[in-house]
XYZ file of C-alpha atoms in Angstrom:
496
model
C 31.320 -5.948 -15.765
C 34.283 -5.078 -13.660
C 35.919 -8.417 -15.677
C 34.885 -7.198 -18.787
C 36.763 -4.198 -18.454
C 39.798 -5.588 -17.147
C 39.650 -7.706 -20.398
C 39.183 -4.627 -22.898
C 41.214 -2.253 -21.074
C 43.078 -2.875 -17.994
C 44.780 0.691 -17.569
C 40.872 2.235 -17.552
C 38.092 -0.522 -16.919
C 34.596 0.833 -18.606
C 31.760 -0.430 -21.001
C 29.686 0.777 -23.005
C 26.205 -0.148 -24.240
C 23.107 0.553 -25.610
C 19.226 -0.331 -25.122
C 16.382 0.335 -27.389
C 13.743 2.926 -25.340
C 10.781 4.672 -27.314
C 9.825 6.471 -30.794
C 11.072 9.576 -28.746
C 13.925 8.357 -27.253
C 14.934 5.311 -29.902
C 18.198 4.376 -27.544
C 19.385 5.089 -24.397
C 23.194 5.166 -24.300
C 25.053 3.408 -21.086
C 28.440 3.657 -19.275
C 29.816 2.392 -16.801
C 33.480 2.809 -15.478
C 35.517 1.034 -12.482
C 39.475 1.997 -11.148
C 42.009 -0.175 -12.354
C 42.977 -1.479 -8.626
C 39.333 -2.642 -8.161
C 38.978 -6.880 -8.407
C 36.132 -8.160 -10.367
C 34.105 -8.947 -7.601
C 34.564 -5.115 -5.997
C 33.834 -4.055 -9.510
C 30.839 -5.508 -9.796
C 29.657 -4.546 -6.297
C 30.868 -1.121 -6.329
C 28.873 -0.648 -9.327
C 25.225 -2.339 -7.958
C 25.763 -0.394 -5.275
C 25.988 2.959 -7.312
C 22.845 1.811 -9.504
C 21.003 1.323 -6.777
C 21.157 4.632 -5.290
C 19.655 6.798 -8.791
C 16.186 6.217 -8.145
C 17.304 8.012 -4.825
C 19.045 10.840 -6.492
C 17.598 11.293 -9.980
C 16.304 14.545 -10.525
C 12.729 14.136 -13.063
C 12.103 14.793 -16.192
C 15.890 14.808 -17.165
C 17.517 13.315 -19.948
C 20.430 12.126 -18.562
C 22.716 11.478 -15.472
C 25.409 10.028 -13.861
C 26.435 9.036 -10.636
C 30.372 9.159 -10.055
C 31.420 7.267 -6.993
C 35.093 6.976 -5.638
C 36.013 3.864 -7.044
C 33.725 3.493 -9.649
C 30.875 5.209 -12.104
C 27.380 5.219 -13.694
C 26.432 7.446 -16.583
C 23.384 7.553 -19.581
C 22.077 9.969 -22.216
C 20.146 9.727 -24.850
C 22.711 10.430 -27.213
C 26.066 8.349 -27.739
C 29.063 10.478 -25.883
C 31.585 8.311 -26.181
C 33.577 7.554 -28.927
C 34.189 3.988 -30.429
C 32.535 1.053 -31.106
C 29.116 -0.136 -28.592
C 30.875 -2.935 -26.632
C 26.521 -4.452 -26.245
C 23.871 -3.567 -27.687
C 20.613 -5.176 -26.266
C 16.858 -5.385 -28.009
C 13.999 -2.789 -27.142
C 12.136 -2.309 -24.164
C 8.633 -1.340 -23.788
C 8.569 1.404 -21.267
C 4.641 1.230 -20.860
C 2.428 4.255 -21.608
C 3.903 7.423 -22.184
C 4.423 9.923 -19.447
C 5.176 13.389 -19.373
C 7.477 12.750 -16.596
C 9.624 11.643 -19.119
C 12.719 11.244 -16.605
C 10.934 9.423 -14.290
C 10.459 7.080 -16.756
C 14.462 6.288 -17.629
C 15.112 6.607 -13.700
C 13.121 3.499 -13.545
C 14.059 1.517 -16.846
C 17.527 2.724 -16.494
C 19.054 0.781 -13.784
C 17.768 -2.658 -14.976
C 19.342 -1.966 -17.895
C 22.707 -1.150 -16.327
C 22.383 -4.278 -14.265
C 21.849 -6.321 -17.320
C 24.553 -4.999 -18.817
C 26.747 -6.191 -15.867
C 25.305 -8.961 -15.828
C 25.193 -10.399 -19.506
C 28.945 -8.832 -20.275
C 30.213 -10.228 -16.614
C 28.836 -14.154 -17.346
C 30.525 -13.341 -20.876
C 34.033 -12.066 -19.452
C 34.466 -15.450 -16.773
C 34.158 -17.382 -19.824
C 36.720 -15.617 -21.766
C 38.828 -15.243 -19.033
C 39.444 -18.942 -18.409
C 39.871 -19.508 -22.075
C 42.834 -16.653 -21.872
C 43.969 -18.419 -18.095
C 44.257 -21.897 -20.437
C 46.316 -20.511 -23.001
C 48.318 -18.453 -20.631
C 49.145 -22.128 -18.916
C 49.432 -23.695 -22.121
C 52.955 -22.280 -22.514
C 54.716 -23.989 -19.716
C 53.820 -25.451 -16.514
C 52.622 -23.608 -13.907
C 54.171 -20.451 -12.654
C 53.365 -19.271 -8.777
C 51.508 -16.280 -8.871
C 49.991 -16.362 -12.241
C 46.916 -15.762 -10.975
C 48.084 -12.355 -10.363
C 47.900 -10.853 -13.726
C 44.431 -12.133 -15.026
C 43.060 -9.265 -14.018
C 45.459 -7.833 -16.845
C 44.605 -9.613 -19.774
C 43.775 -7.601 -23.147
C 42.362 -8.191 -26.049
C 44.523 -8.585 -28.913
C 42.463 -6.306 -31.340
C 42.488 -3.781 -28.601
C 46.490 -3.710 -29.104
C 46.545 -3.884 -33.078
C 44.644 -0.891 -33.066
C 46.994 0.514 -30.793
C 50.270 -0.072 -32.371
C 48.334 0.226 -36.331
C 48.701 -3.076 -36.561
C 52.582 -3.210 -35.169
C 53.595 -0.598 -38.026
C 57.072 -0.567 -38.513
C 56.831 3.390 -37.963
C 55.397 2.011 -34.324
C 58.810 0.405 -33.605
C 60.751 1.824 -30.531
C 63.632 -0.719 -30.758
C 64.132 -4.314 -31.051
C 65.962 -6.721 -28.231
C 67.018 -9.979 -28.152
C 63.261 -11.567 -27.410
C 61.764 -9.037 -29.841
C 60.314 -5.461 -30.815
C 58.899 -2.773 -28.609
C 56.202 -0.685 -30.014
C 54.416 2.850 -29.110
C 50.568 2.192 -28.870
C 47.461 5.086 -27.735
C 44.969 2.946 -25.527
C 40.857 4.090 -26.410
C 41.414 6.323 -23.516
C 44.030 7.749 -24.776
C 46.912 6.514 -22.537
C 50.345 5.566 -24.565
C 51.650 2.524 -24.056
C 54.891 0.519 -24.619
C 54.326 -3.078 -26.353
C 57.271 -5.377 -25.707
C 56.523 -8.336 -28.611
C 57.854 -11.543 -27.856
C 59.699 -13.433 -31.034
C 57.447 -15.881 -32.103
C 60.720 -18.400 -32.372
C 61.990 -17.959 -29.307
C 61.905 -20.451 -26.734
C 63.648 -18.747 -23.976
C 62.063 -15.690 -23.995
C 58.781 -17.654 -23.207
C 60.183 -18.529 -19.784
C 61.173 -14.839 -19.496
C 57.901 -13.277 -19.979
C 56.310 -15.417 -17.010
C 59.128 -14.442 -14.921
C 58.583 -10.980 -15.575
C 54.722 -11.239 -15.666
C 54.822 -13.177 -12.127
C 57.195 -10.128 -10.786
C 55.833 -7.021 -12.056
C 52.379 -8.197 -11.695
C 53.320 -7.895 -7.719
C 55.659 -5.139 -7.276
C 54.650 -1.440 -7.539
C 56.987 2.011 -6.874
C 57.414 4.929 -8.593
C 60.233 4.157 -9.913
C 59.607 0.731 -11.145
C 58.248 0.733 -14.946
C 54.359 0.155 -14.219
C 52.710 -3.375 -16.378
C 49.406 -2.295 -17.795
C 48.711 -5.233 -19.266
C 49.114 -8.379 -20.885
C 47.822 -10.418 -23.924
C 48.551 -14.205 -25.056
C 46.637 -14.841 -28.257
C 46.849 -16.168 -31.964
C 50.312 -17.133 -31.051
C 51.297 -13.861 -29.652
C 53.312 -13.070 -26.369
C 52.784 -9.358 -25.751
C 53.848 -7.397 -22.551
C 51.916 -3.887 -22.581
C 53.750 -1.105 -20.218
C 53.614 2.946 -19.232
C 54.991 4.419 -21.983
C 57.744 6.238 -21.292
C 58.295 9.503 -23.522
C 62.251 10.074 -23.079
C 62.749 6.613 -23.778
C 66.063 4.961 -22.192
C 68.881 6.139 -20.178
C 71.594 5.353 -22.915
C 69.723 7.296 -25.392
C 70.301 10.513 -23.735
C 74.026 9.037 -22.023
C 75.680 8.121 -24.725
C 74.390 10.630 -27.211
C 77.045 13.848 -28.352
C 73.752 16.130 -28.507
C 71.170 14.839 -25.694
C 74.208 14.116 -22.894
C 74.178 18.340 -22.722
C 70.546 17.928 -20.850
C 71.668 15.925 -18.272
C 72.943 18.900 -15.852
C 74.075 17.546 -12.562
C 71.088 17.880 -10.760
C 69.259 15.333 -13.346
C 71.777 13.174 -13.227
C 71.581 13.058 -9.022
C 68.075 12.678 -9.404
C 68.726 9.880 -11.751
C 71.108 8.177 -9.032
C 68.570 9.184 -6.412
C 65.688 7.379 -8.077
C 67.638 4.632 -9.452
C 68.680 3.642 -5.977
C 65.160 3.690 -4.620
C 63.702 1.492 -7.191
C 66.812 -1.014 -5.642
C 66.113 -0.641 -2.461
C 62.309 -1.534 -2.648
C 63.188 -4.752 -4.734
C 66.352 -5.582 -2.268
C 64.375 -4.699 1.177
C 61.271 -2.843 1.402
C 58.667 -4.946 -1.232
C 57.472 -8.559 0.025
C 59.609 -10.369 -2.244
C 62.898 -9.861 -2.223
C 64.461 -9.726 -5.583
C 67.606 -9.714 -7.702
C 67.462 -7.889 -10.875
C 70.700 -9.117 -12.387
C 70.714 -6.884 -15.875
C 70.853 -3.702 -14.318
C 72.297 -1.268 -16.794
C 71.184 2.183 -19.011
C 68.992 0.619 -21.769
C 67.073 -0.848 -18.701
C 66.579 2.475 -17.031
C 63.229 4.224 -18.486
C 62.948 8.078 -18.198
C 59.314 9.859 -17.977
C 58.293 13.060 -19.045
C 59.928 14.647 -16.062
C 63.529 12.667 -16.499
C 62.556 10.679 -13.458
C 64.310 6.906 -13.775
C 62.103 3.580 -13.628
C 63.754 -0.099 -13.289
C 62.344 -1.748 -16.151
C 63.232 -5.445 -17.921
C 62.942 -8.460 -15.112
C 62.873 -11.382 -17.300
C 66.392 -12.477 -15.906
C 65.058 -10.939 -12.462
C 65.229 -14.000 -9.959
C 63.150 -14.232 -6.082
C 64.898 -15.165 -3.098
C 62.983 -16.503 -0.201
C 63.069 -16.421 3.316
C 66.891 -15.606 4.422
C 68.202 -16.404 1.464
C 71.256 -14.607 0.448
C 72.999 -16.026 -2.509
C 72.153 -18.940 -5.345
C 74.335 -19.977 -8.007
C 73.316 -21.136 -11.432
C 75.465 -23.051 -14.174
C 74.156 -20.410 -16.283
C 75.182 -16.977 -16.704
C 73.078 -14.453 -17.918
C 73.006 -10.282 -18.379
C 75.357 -8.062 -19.999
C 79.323 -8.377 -19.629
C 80.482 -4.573 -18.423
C 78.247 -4.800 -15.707
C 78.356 -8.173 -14.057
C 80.151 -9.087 -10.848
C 83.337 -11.253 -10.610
C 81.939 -13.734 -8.554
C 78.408 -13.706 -11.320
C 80.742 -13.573 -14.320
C 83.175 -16.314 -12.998
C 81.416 -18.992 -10.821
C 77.598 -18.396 -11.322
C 76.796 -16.945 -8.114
C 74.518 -13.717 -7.687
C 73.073 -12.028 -4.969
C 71.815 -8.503 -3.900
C 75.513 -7.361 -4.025
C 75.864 -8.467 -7.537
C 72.896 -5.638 -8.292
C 75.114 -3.287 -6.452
C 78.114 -3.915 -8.689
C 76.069 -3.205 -11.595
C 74.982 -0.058 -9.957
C 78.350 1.090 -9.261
C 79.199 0.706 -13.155
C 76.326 2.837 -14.284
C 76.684 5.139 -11.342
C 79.936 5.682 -12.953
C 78.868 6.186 -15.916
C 76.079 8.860 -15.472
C 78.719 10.994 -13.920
C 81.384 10.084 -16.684
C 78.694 10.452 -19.342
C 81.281 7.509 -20.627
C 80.532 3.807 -21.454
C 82.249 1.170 -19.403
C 82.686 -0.871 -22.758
C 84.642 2.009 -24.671
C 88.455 1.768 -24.741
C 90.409 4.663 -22.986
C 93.888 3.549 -23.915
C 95.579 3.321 -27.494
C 97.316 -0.064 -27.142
C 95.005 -1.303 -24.346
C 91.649 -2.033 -23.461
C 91.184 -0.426 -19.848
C 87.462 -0.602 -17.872
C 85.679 2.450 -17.069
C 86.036 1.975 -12.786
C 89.968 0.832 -13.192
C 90.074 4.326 -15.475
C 87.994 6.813 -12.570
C 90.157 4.274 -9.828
C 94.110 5.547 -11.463
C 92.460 9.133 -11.604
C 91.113 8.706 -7.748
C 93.985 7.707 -6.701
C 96.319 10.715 -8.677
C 93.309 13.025 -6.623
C 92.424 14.189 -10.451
C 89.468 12.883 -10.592
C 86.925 15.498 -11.765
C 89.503 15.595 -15.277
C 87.177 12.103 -15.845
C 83.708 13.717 -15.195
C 81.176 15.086 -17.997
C 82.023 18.420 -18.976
C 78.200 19.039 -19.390
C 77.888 18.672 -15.260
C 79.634 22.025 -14.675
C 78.610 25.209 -14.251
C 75.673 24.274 -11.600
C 77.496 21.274 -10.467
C 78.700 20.788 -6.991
C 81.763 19.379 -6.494
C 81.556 17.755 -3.082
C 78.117 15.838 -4.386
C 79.997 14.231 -7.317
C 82.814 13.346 -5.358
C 80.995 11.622 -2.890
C 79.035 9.529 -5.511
C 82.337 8.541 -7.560
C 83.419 7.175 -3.906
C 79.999 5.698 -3.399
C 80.568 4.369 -7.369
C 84.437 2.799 -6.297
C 82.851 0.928 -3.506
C 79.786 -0.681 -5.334
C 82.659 -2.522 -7.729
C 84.762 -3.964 -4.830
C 85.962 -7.037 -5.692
C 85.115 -8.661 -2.439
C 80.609 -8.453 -2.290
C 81.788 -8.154 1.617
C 83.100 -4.380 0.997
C 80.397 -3.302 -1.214
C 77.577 -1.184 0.756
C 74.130 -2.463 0.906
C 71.099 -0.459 -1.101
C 69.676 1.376 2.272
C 73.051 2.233 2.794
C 73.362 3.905 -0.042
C 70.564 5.619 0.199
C 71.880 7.309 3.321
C 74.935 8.571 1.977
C 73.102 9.883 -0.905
C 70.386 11.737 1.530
C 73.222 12.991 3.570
C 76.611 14.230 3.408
C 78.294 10.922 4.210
C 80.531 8.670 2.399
C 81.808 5.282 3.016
C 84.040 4.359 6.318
C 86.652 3.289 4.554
C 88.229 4.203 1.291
C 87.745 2.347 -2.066
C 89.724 -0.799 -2.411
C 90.797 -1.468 -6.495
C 87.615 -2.424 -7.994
C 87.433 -5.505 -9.373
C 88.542 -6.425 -12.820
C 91.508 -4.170 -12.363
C 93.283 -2.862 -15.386
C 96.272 -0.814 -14.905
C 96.707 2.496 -17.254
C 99.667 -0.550 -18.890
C 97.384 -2.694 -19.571
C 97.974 -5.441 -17.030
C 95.221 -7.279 -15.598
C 96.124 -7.009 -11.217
C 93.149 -8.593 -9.907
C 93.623 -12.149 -8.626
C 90.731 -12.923 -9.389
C 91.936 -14.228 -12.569
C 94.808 -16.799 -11.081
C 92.269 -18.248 -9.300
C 90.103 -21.887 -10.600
C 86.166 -21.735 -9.395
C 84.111 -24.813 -9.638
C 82.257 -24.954 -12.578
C 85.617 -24.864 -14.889
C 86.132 -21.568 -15.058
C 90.188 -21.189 -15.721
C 91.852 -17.870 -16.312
C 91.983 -18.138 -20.056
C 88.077 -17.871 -19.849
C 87.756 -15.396 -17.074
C 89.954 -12.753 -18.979
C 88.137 -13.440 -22.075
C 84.244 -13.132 -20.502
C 85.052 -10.654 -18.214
C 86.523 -8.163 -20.806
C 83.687 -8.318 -23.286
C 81.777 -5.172 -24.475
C 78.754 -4.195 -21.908
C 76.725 -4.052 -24.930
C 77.187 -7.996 -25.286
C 74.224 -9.595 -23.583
C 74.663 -13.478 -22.531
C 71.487 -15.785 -22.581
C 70.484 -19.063 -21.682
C 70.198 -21.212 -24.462
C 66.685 -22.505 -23.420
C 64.373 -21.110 -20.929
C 65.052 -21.621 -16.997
């Protein structure tokens, strides 16, 4: 049973069936209902346990009961009371002579029909489940951990009736690897399906990162995976929904930007930085996002911020601190010098992203936009002229004032400077971070130029450009990459 669920619904695991009875009681109607943490073994055994204990606590000649357990659930009537289709349906029973101890009668016939249920639909379930496992595997070769999300699979009819059929009135957005659409599970729950192109190779590669990742990694303020689904050709990701959306869309936006008042925004920061520090130091693995920006920060109902989008997420092990690949990937505007030019990332390359968008919740500006007539000048060389001319707050959102403190946002654009040092040396740590935000602390030592550095003239001042990496990256290239919109994302050409 518990399997079964897991495949129909993995954010709520039930069943539902039904059992011929009597002429007076033509069907008996059946439920049964696990938590979504539970494996399919505890499932299972959670639920025999709970059957085994009504012919204990039924009460005769009732119609009807249900036994509701902590971790799982038992419940029948005589009439259907729940809504949708009969997941099994099984052939009549005799119930031998009648009785006028009617409820006597179900308390006995009842729980060996529950237990057939669980048993037919569980013998069902491990054969569709290694059919699913197969196909899953049939995509590339194996990924570590992949076990890890069976318990996650759902049926692709499940999710066309969720999303109408992906309506185009469904559609959230659309990325590079494909469309996101709003779904309502049978329980009710919204979801968010991320739909994989069906012609792209590299996203492929993605989506088992991110399945392998997720799957193991759980904090409020990390988007939650509810599920996943790898049929009839399609590669579907199924997560929370979240009701305000993105970041940007309130950031960026003339109208929304006026409901970010400064204590959202801090909480934003706040929670932002948390969701860092568990994937930096506090979860098992110890992970590198590396396309940390707005459009991948989700916002609940209650503005709250979740990390979401770790296809280009990568695992170090052990006391690993750096790797390098030949291949950059992530958005330009919010990659470090030493990512953009020479391939190598690390946790401080996540905390140069988060210094761009740090600045940019308290700007309400993007780092792409141009704030010079004849020149092209970055966001952090901008807030670094206006640091340095002490005129700082001129640069900050109008919309943060009134309630605003003025120390607090001061001591988060110095927090900001130092997350896009040039050097990953001078850049804090996550926990660090953390601290100064919980207290009122600020870095040691003043801001250095950030990197990338644009004067208010236009000239480019950071060596970082003179210099030759191996890999053949020259200046010409360096000034061209590293000056590209934010909005630009860079891909590998073929999956990883």
């Amino acid at each position: 049973m518990a399997e079964y669920v897991e495949t129909i619904n993995s954010a709520r695991k039930f069943a539902t069936g039904t059992i011929g009875f009597d002429d007076t009681y033509p069907n008996i109607y059946s439920m049964v209902w696990c938590t979504p943490d539970l494996t399919p073994g505890q499932c299972r055994a959670c639920l025999a346990a709970t059957i085994a204990e009504m012919p204990r606590v039924f009460i005769p000649n009732t119609r009807g009961a249900r036994i509701t357990g902590l971790r799982c659930s038992v419940r029948y009537e005589v009439y259907p009371f729940y809504n949708g289709a009969i997941m099994l349906q099984l052939p009549g029973t005799s119930a031998g002579k009648k009785s006028n101890e009617t409820g006597k009668i179900l308390a006995i016939v009842l729980p060996s029909v529950a237990a057939l249920l669980v048993s037919i639909v569980a013998c069902f379930c491990c054969w569709r489940r290694r059919t699913k496992s197969k196909n899953l595997l049939a995509y590339g070769s194996h990924v570590e951990g992949i076990d890890s999300i069976e318990s996650l699979i759902i049926d692709l009819p499940t999710i066309r009736t969720a999303t109408d059929n992906f309506h185009e009135n469904r559609k959230l957005g659309e990325g590079g690897f494909g469309a996101v659409y709003k779904g309502s599970l049978p329980n009710g729950q919204d979801i968010a399906v991320k739909r994989l192109s069906q012609s792209s190779r590299q996203g492929i590669g993605e989506l088992k990162n991110e399945l392998v990742l997720i799957a193991n990694l759980q904090h409020k303020n990390l988007v939650r995976l509810i599920g996943v689904c790898l049929q009839e050709d399609e590669k579907l990701l199924v997560y929370e929904c979240m009701p305000n959306r993105s970041l940007d869309t309130f950031l960026f936006d003339s109208e929304k930007r006026k409901e970010l008042h400064w204590g959202k925004r801090f909480t934003i920061i706040n929670g932002i930085a948390r969701g860092l520090q568990y994937l930096h130091e506090d979860s098992l693995l110890k992970i590198v996002h590396r396309d940390l920006k707005a459009s991948n920060i989700l916002l609940d109902a209650d503005m709250n911020p979740k990390i979401s989008d770790f296809g280009l997420a990568r695992l170090f092990g052990g006391d690993q601190s750096q790797d390098t690949t030949n291949r950059v990937v992530g958005t330009y505007g919010y990659m470090a010098p030493e990512y953009a030019l020479r391939g190598q990332y690390s946790i401080k390359s996540d905390i140069y992203s988060f210094g761009v968008l740090m600045l940019e919740i308290l700007t309400g500006r993007k780092n792409s936009d141009s704030y010079n007539s004849d020149q092209s000048v970055d966001l952090p060389s901008l807030i670094w002229e206006h640091w340095t001319m002490k005129s700082v707050m001129e640069m900050m959102d109008p919309y943060m004032s009134g309630d605003s403190s003025q120390d607090e946002i001061l001591r988060c654009v110095h927090i900001g400077l130092s997350c896009v040092q040039e050097d990953p040396a001078y850049r804090p740590t996550i926990s660090t971070i953390n601290i100064m935000l919980d207290s009122n602390t600020v870095p040691s030592q003043p801001p250095l130029k950030p990197a990338f550095y644009v004067e208010m003239g236009g000239d480019i001042v950071s060596d970082m450009y003179s210099r030759s990496y191996p890999g053949g990256v020259n200046d010409s290239t360096s000034k061209s990459n590293a000056m590209s919109p934010n909005e630009m994302s860079i891909t590998d050409p073929e999956p990883r």
